[in-house]
Tab-separated table of C-alpha atoms and ligand atoms in Angstrom:
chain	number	residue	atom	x	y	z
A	1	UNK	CA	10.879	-32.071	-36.938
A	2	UNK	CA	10.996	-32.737	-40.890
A	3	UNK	CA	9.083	-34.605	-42.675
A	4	UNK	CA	8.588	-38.411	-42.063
A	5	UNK	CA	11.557	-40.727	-43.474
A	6	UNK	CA	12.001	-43.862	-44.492
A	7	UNK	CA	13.832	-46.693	-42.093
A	8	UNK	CA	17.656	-46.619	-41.744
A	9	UNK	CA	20.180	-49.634	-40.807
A	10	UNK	CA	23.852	-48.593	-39.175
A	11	UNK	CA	26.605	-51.149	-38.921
A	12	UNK	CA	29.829	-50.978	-37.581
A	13	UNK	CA	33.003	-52.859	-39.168
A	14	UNK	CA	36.506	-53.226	-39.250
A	15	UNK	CA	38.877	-52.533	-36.364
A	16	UNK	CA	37.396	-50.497	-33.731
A	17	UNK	CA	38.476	-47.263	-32.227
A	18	UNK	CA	38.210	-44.929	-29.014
A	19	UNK	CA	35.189	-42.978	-30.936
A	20	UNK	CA	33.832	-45.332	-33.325
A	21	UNK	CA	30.419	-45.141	-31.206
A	22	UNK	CA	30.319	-41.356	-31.410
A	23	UNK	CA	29.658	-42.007	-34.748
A	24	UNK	CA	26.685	-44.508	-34.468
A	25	UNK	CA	24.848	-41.618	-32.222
A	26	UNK	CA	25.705	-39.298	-34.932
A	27	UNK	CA	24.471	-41.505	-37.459
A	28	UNK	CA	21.038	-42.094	-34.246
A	29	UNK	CA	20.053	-39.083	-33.579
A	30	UNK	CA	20.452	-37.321	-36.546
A	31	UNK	CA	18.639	-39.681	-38.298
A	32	UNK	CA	15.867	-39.325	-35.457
A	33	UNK	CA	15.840	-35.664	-35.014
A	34	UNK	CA	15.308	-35.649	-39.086
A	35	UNK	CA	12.402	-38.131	-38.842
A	36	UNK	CA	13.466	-41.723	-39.492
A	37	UNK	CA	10.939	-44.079	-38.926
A	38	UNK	CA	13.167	-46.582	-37.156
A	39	UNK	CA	17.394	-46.687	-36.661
A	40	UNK	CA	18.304	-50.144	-37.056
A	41	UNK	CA	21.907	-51.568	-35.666
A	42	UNK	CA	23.801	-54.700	-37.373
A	43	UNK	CA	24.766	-56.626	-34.846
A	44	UNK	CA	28.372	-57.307	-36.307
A	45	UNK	CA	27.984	-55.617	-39.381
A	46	UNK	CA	27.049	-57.380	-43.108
A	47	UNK	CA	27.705	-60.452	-41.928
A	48	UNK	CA	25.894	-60.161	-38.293
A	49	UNK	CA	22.866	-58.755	-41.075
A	50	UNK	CA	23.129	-61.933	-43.214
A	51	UNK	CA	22.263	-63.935	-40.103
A	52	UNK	CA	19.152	-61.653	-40.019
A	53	UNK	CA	20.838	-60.018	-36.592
A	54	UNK	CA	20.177	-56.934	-36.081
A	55	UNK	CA	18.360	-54.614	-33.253
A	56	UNK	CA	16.605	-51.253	-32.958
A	57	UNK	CA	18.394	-48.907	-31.616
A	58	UNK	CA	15.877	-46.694	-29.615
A	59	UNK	CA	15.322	-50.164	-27.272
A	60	UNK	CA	19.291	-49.556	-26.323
A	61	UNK	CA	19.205	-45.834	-26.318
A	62	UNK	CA	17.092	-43.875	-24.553
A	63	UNK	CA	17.767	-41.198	-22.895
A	64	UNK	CA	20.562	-37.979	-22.631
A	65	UNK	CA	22.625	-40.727	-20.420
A	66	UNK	CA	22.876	-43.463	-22.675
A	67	UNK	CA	24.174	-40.742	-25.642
A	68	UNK	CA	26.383	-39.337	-22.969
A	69	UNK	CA	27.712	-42.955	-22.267
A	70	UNK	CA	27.650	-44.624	-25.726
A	71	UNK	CA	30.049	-41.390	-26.850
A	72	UNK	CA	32.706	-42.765	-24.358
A	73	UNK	CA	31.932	-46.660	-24.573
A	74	UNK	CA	34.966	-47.850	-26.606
A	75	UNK	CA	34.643	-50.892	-29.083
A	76	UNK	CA	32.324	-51.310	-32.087
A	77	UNK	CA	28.854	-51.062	-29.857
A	78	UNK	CA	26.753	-53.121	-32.532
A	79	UNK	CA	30.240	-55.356	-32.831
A	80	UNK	CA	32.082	-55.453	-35.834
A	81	UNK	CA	33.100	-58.330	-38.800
A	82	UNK	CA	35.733	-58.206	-41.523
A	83	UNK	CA	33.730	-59.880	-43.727
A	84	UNK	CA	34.588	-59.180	-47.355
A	85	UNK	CA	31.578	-59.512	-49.961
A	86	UNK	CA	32.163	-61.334	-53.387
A	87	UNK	CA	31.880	-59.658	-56.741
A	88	UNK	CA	28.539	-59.540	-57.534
A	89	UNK	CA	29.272	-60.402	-61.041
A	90	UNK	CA	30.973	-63.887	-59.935
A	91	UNK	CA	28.544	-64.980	-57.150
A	92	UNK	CA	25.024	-62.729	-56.318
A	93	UNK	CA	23.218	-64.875	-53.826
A	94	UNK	CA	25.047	-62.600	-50.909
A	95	UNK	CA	23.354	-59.769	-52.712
A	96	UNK	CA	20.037	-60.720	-53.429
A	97	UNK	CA	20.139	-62.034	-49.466
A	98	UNK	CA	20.716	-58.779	-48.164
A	99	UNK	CA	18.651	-56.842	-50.612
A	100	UNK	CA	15.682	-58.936	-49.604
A	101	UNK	CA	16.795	-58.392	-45.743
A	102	UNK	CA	16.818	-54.557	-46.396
A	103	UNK	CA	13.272	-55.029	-47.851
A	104	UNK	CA	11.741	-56.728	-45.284
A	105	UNK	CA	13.062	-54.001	-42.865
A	106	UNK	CA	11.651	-51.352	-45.441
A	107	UNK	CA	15.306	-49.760	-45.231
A	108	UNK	CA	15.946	-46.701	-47.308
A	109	UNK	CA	19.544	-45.625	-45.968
A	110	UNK	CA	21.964	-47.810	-44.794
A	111	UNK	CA	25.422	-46.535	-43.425
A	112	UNK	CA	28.130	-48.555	-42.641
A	113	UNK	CA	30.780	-46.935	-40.410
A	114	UNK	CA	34.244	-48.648	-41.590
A	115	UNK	CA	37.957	-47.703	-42.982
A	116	UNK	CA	38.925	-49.013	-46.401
A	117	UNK	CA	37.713	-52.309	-46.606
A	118	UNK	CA	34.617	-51.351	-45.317
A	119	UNK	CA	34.233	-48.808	-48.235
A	120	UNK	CA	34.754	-51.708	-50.566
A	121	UNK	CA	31.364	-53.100	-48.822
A	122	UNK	CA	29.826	-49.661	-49.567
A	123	UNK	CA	31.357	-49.659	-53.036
A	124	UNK	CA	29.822	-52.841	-53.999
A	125	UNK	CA	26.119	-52.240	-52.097
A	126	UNK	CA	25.610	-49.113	-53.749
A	127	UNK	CA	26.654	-50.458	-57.544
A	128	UNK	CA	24.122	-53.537	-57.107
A	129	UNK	CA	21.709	-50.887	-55.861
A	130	UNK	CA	21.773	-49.238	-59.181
A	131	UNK	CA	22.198	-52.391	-61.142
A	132	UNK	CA	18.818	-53.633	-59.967
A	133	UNK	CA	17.092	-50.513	-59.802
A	134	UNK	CA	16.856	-50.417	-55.736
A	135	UNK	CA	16.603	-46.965	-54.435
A	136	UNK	CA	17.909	-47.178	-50.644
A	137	UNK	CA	21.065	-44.835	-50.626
A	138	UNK	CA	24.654	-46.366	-49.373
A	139	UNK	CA	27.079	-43.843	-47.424
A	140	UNK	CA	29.984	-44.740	-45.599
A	141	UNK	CA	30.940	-43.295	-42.701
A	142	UNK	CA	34.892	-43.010	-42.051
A	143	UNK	CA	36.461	-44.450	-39.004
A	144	UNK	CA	39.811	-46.099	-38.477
A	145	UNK	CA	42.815	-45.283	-35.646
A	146	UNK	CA	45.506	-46.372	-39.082
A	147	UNK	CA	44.323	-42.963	-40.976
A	148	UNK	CA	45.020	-44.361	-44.083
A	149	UNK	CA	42.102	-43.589	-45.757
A	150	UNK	CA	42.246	-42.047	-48.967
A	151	UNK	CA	40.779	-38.548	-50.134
A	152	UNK	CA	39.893	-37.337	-46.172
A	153	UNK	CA	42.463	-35.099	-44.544
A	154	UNK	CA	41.964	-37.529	-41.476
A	155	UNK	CA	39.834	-40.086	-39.951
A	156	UNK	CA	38.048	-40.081	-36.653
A	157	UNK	CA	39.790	-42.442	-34.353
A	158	UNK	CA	43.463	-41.346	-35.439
A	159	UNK	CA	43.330	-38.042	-33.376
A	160	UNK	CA	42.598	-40.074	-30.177
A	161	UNK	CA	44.974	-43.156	-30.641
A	162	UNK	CA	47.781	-40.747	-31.495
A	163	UNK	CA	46.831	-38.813	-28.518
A	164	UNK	CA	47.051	-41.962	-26.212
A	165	UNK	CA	50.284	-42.821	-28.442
A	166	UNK	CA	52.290	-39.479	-27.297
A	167	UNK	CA	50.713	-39.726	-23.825
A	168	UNK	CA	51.903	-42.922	-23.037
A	169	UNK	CA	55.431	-42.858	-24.288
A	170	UNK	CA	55.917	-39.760	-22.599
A	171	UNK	CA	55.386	-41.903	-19.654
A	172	UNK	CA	57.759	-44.907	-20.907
A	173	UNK	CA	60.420	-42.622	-21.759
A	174	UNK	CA	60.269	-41.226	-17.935
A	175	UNK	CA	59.734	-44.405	-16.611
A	176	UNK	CA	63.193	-45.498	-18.586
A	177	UNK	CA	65.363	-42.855	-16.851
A	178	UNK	CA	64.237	-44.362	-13.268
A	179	UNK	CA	67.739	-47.067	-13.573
A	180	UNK	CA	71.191	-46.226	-13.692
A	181	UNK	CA	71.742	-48.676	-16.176
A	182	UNK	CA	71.781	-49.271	-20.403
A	183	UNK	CA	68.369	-49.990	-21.357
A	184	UNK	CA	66.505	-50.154	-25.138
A	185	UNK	CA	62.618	-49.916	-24.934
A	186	UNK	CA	60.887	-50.701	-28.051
A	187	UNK	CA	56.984	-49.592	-28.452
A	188	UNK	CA	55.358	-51.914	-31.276
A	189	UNK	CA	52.465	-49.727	-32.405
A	190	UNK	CA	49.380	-51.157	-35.041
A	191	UNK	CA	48.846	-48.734	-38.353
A	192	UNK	CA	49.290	-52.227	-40.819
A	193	UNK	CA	51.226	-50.747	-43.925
A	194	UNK	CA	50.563	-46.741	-43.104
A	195	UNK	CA	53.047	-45.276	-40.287
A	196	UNK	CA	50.214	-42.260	-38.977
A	197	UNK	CA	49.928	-44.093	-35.871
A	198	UNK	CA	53.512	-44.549	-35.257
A	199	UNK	CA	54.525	-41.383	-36.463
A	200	UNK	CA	52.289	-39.886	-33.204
A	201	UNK	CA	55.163	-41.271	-30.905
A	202	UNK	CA	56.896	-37.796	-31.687
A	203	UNK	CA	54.179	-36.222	-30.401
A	204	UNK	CA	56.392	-37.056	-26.851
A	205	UNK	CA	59.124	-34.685	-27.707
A	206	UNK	CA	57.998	-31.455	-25.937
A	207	UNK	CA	59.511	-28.990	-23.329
A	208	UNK	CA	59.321	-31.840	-20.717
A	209	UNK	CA	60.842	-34.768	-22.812
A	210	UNK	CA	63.038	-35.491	-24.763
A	211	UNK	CA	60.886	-38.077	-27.245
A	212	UNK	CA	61.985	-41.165	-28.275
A	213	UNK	CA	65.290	-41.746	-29.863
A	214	UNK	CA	64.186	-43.719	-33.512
A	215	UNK	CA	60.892	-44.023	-35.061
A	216	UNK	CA	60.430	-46.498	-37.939
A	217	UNK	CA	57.479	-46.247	-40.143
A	218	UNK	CA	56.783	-49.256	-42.505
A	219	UNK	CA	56.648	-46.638	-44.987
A	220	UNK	CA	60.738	-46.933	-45.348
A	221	UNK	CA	62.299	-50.530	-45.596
A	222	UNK	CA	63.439	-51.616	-42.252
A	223	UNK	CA	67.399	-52.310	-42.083
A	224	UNK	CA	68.092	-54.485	-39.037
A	225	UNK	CA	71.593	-54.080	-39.386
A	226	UNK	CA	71.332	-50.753	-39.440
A	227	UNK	CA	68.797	-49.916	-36.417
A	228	UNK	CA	71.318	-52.147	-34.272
A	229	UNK	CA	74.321	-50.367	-35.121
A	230	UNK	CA	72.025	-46.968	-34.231
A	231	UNK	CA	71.047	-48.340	-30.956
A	232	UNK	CA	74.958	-49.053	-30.190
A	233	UNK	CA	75.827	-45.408	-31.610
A	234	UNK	CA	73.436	-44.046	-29.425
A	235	UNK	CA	74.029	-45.976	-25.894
A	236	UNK	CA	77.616	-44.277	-26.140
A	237	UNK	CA	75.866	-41.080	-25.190
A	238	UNK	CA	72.852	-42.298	-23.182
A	239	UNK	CA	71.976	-44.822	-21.578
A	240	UNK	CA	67.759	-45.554	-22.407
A	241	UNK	CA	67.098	-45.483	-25.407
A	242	UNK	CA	63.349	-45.134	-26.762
A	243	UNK	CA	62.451	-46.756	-29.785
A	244	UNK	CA	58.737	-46.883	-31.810
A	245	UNK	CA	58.148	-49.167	-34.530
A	246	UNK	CA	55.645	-50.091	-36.662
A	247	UNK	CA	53.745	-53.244	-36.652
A	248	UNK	CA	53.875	-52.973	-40.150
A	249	UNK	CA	57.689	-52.550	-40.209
A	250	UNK	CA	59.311	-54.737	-43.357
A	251	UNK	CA	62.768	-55.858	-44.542
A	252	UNK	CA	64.306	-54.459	-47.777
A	253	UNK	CA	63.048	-57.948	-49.050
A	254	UNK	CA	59.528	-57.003	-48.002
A	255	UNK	CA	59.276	-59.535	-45.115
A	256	UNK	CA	57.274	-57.980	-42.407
A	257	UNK	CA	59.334	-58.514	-39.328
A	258	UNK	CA	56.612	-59.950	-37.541
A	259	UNK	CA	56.877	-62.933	-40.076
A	260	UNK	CA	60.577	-63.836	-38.526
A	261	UNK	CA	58.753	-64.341	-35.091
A	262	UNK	CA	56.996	-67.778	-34.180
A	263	UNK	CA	53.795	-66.162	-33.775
A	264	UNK	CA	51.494	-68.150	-35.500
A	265	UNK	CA	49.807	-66.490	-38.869
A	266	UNK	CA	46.647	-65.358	-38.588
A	267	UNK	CA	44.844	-64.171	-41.887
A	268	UNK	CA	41.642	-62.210	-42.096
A	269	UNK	CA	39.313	-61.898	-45.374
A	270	UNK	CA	40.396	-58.961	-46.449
A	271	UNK	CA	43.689	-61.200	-46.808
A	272	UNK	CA	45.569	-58.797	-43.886
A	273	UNK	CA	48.337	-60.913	-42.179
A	274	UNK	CA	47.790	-60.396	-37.652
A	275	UNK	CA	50.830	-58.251	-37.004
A	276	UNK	CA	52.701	-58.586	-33.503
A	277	UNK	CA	55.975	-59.032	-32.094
A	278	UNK	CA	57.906	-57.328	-34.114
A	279	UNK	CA	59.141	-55.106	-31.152
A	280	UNK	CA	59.935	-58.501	-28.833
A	281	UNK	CA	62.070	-60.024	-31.699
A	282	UNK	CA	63.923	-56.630	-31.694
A	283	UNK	CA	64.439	-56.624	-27.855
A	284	UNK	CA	65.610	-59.930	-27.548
A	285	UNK	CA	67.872	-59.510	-30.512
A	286	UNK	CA	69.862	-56.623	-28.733
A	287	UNK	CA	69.419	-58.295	-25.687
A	288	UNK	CA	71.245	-61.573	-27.441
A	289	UNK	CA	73.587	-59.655	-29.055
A	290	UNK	CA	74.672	-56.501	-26.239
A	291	UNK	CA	73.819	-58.227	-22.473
A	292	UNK	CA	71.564	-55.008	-21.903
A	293	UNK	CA	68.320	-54.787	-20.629
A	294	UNK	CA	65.272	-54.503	-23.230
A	295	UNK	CA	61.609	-54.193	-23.117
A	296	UNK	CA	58.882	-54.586	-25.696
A	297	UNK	CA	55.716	-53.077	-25.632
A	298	UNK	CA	52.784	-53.984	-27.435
A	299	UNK	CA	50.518	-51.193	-27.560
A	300	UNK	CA	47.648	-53.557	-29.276
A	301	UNK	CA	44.282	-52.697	-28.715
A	302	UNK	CA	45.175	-50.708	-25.854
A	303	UNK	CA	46.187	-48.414	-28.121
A	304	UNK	CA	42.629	-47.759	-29.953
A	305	UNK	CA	39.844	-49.276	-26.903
A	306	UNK	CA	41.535	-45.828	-24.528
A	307	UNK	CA	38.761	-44.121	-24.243
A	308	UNK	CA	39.335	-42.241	-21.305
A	309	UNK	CA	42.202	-40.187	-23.188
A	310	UNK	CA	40.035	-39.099	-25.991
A	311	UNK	CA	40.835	-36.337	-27.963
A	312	UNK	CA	37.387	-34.165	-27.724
A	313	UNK	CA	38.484	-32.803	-31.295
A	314	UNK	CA	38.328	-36.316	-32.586
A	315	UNK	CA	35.426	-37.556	-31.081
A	316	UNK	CA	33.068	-34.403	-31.736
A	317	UNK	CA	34.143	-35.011	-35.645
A	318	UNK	CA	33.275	-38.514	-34.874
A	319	UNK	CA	29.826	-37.564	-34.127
A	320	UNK	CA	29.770	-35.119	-37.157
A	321	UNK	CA	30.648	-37.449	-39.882
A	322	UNK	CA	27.924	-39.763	-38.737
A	323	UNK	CA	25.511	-36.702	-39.085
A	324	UNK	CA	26.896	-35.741	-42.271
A	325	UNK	CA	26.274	-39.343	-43.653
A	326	UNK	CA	22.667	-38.990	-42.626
A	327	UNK	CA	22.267	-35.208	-44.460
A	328	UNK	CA	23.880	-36.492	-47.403
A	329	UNK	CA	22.021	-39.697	-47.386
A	330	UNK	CA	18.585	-37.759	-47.032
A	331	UNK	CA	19.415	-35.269	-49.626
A	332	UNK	CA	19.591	-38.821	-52.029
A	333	UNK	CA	23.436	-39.030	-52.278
A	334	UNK	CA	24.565	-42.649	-52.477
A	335	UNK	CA	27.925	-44.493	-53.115
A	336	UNK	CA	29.398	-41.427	-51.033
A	337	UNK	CA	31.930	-41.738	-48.386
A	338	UNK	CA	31.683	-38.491	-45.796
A	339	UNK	CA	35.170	-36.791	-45.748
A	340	UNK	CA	36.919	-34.425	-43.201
A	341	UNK	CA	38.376	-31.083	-44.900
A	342	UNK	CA	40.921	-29.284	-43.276
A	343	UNK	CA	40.290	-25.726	-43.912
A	344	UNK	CA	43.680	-24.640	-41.275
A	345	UNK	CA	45.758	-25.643	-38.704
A	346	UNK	CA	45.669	-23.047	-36.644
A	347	UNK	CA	42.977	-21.756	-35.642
A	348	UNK	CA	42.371	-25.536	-36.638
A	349	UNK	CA	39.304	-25.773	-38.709
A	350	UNK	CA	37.553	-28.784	-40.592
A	351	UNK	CA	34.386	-29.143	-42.447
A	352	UNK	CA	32.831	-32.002	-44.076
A	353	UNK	CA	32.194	-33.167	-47.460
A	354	UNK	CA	30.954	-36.221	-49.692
A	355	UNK	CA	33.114	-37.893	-51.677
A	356	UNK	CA	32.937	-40.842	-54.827
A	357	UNK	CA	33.684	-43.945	-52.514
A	358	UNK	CA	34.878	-46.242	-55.346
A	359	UNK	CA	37.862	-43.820	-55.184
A	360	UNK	CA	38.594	-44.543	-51.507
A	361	UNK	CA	37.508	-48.316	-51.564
A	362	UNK	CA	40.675	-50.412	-50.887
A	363	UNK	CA	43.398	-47.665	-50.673
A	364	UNK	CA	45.716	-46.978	-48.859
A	365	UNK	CA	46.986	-43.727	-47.858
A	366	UNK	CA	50.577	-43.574	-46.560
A	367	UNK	CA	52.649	-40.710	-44.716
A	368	UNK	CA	54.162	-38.525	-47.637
A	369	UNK	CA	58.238	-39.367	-47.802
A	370	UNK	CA	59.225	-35.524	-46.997
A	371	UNK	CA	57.265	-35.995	-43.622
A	372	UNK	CA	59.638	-38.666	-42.764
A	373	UNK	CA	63.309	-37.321	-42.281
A	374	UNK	CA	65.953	-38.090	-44.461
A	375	UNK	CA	67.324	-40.930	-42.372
A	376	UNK	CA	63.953	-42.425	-42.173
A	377	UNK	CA	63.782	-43.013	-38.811
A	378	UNK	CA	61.853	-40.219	-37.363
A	379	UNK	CA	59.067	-37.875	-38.623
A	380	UNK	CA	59.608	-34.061	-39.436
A	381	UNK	CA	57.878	-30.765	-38.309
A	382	UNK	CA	54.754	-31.107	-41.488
A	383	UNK	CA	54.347	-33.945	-39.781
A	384	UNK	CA	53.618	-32.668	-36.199
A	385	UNK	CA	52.138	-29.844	-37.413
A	386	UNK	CA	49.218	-32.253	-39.676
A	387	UNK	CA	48.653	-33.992	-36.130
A	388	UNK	CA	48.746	-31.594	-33.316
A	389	UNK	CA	45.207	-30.131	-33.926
A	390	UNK	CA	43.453	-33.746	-33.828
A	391	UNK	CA	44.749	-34.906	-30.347
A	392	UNK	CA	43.638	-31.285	-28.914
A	393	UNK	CA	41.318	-31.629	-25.239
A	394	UNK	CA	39.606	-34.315	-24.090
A	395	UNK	CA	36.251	-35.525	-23.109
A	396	UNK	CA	36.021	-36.716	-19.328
A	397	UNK	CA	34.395	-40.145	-18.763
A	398	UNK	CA	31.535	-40.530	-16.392
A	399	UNK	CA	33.669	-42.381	-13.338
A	400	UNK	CA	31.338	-44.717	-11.749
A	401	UNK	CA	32.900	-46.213	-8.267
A	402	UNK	CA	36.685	-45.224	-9.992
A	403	UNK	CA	36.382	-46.543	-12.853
A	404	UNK	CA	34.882	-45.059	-16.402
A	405	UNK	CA	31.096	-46.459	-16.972
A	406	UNK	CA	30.389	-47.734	-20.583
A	407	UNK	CA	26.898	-48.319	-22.273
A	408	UNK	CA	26.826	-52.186	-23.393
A	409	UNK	CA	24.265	-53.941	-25.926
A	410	UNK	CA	21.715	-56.442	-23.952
A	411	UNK	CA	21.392	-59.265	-26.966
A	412	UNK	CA	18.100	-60.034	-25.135
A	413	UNK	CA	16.639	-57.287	-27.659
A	414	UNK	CA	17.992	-58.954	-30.581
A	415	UNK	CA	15.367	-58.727	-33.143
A	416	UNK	CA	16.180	-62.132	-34.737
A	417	UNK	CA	18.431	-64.518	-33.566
B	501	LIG	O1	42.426	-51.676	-38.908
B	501	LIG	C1	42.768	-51.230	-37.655
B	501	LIG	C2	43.713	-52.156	-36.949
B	501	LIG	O2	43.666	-51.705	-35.647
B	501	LIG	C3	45.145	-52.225	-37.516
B	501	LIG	O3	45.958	-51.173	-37.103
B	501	LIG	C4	45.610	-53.543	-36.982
B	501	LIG	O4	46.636	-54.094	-37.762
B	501	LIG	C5	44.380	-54.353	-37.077
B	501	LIG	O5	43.289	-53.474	-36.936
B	501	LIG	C6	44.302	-55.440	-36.039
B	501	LIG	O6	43.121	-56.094	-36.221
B	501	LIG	P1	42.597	-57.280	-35.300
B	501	LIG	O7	42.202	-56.686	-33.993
B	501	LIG	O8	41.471	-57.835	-36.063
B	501	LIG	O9	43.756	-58.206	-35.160
């Protein structure tokens, strides 16, 4: 064991993924096995921590089990916030809150495990750090099932959502031949403004299938005149007919589809509009317009709480970021987000690295134009071949009476509350 450290606080933020908790026990025992004093969880992140919530993690985990289970528990474990801190030059009483909340804890690293907005949380800890001459070290730790975070080559909970992503409409696209009839199935898949997630859907075409028939990333202005006069093109040569789209999907106007539903607008802090039912509007539109049968899917969470389809590629880099956060944190790097390198695709191998995170705070990282084809509504080969070595293998859950057992947080141990 090395030398005795200082006390260290994780939290957990943003949308969650299949792997997000592989992380935290990165962040857990690697901060153990390199002598941390005590691992502190936020119980829903910075703003669980201004509420003075917060528990110690070796009450929750214990033993080989509970790291065995907490790997395959999906969902933020600590539970998660979008909570979006001020500018500290325009209001500091947040600040000066949690700086004397770190204090009293006698924190020295704290790691936040988030995707972009969760960087800008990072971003703005780590410049008030140096502003009032604190010395606990700020590192984010990457994690979001969108990928559109800026600098890394991926992030942990992309390779296992696009895994589930290909899996399942495999399965749709089979389950559409079972009729003798004209059918349109659109999949709605989540990604916001980046199309990785969507993209994965072509992960389906293989020797066994014949992938779906139009993918539209948000990405490439959305044409509804156009994808309906597709969909007729194509039903005069088949008869289902598999379409993905993007949550995110807009009009040339910039009107997310989703806005010409009646779902009712949700906003969060970080000023992201809810996106759904995109796909339904689509699907009843042909439905109006043609008599045939449609279906909309709604991947939703679905799509990043499978965690008994994990990709064991993405979830052992899930645990290695959080361990790299720790190294980099002890070595007395702060203001550092850890990023995933991709040294090749095949053999596939990826290191890690530190990077400046007021370079990755709040942007957005989109799927390059010559990885979408020319028509825009499907992804190319660079495109496949980028994704293929994250959704390799998988990690088996521990079945429990059929069904996969999870480890859950007891708030009984809440420190404060
Ligand atoms: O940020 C990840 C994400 O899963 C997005 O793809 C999606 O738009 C959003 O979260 C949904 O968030 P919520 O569950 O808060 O509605």
């Amino acid at each position: 064991m090395e030398h005795i450290r200082g006390n260290v606080i994780v939290g957990q933020s943003g949308g969650p993924t299949a792997v997000i908790n592989s992380s935290l026990v990165g962040v857990f025992k690697t901060a153990k096995d390199r002598g941390a004093k005590t691992v502190y969880g936020m119980r829903h992140g910075i703003q669980g921590l201004l509420e003075e919530k917060y528990v110690d993690l070796s009450d929750h985990i214990q033993t080989s089990l509970d790291i065995d289970l907490l790997k395959r528990t999906p969902s933020a474990f600590l539970g998660s916030c979008r909570y979006k801190l001020p500018e500290a030059d325009k209001d500091n009483g947040v600040y000066k809150k949690i700086f004397s909340i770190l204090k009293k804890l006698d924190i020295e690293f704290f790691f936040y495990i988030g995707g972009n907005d969760s960087m800008d949380t990072i971003r703005k800890l780590s410049d008030y750090a140096l502003e009032i001459g604190s010395s606990i070290r700020f590192i984010g730790v990457p994690k979001t099932i969108d990928n559109d975070l800026d600098i890394t080559d991926h992030t942990p909970g992309f390779g296992s959502a696009a895994k589930y992503i290909g899996s399942i409409t495999k399965e749709v696209i089979r389950d559409g031949l079972v009729f003798d009839q004209n059918m349109v199935t659109i999949i709605e898949i989540m990604g916001r403004n980046a199309g990785w997630l969507t993209g994965a859907s072509a992960l389906a075409k293989c020797e066994d299938c014949e992938g779906p028939d139009l993918i539209y990333l948000p990405e490439i202005p959305f044409d509804v005149e156009s994808f309906i006069k597709k969909v007729e093109e194509l039903h005069k040569v088949k008869k289902s007919i598999i379409v993905a789209i993007s949550e995110g999907i807009r009009t040339p106007d910039g009107k997310y589809i989703s806005e010409l539903t009646d779902t009712v607008e949700f906003i969060d802090a970080f000023g992201h509009k809810a996106l759904s039912g995109s796909a339904k509007y689509l699907a009843n539109m042909i439905g109006a317009k043609f008599g045939w049968k449609t279906r909309a899917i709604e991947l939703n969470t679905l799509q990043r709480s499978a965690s008994h389809l994990v990709s064991r590629v993405d979830i052992t880099e899930a645990y290695q970021v959080g361990g790299a956060a720790v190294k980099a944190a002890f070595e007395g790097l702060t203001g550092q987000m850890v990023i995933l390198k991709r040294v090749s695709d095949d053999p596939y191998i990826c290191t890690t690295d530190t990077y400046d995170v007021h370079k990755i705070a709040n942007v957005e990282k989109k799927v390059p134009r010559e990885w979408i084809n020319e028509t825009g509504d499907f992804v190319t080969q660079e495109y496949l071949n980028y994704v293929k070595p994250l959704i390799q293998a998988e990690l088996t859950p521990i079945m429990v009476d059929g069904l996969p057992r999870h480890l859950t947080l007891n708030d009984k141990n809440l420190k404060n509350i």
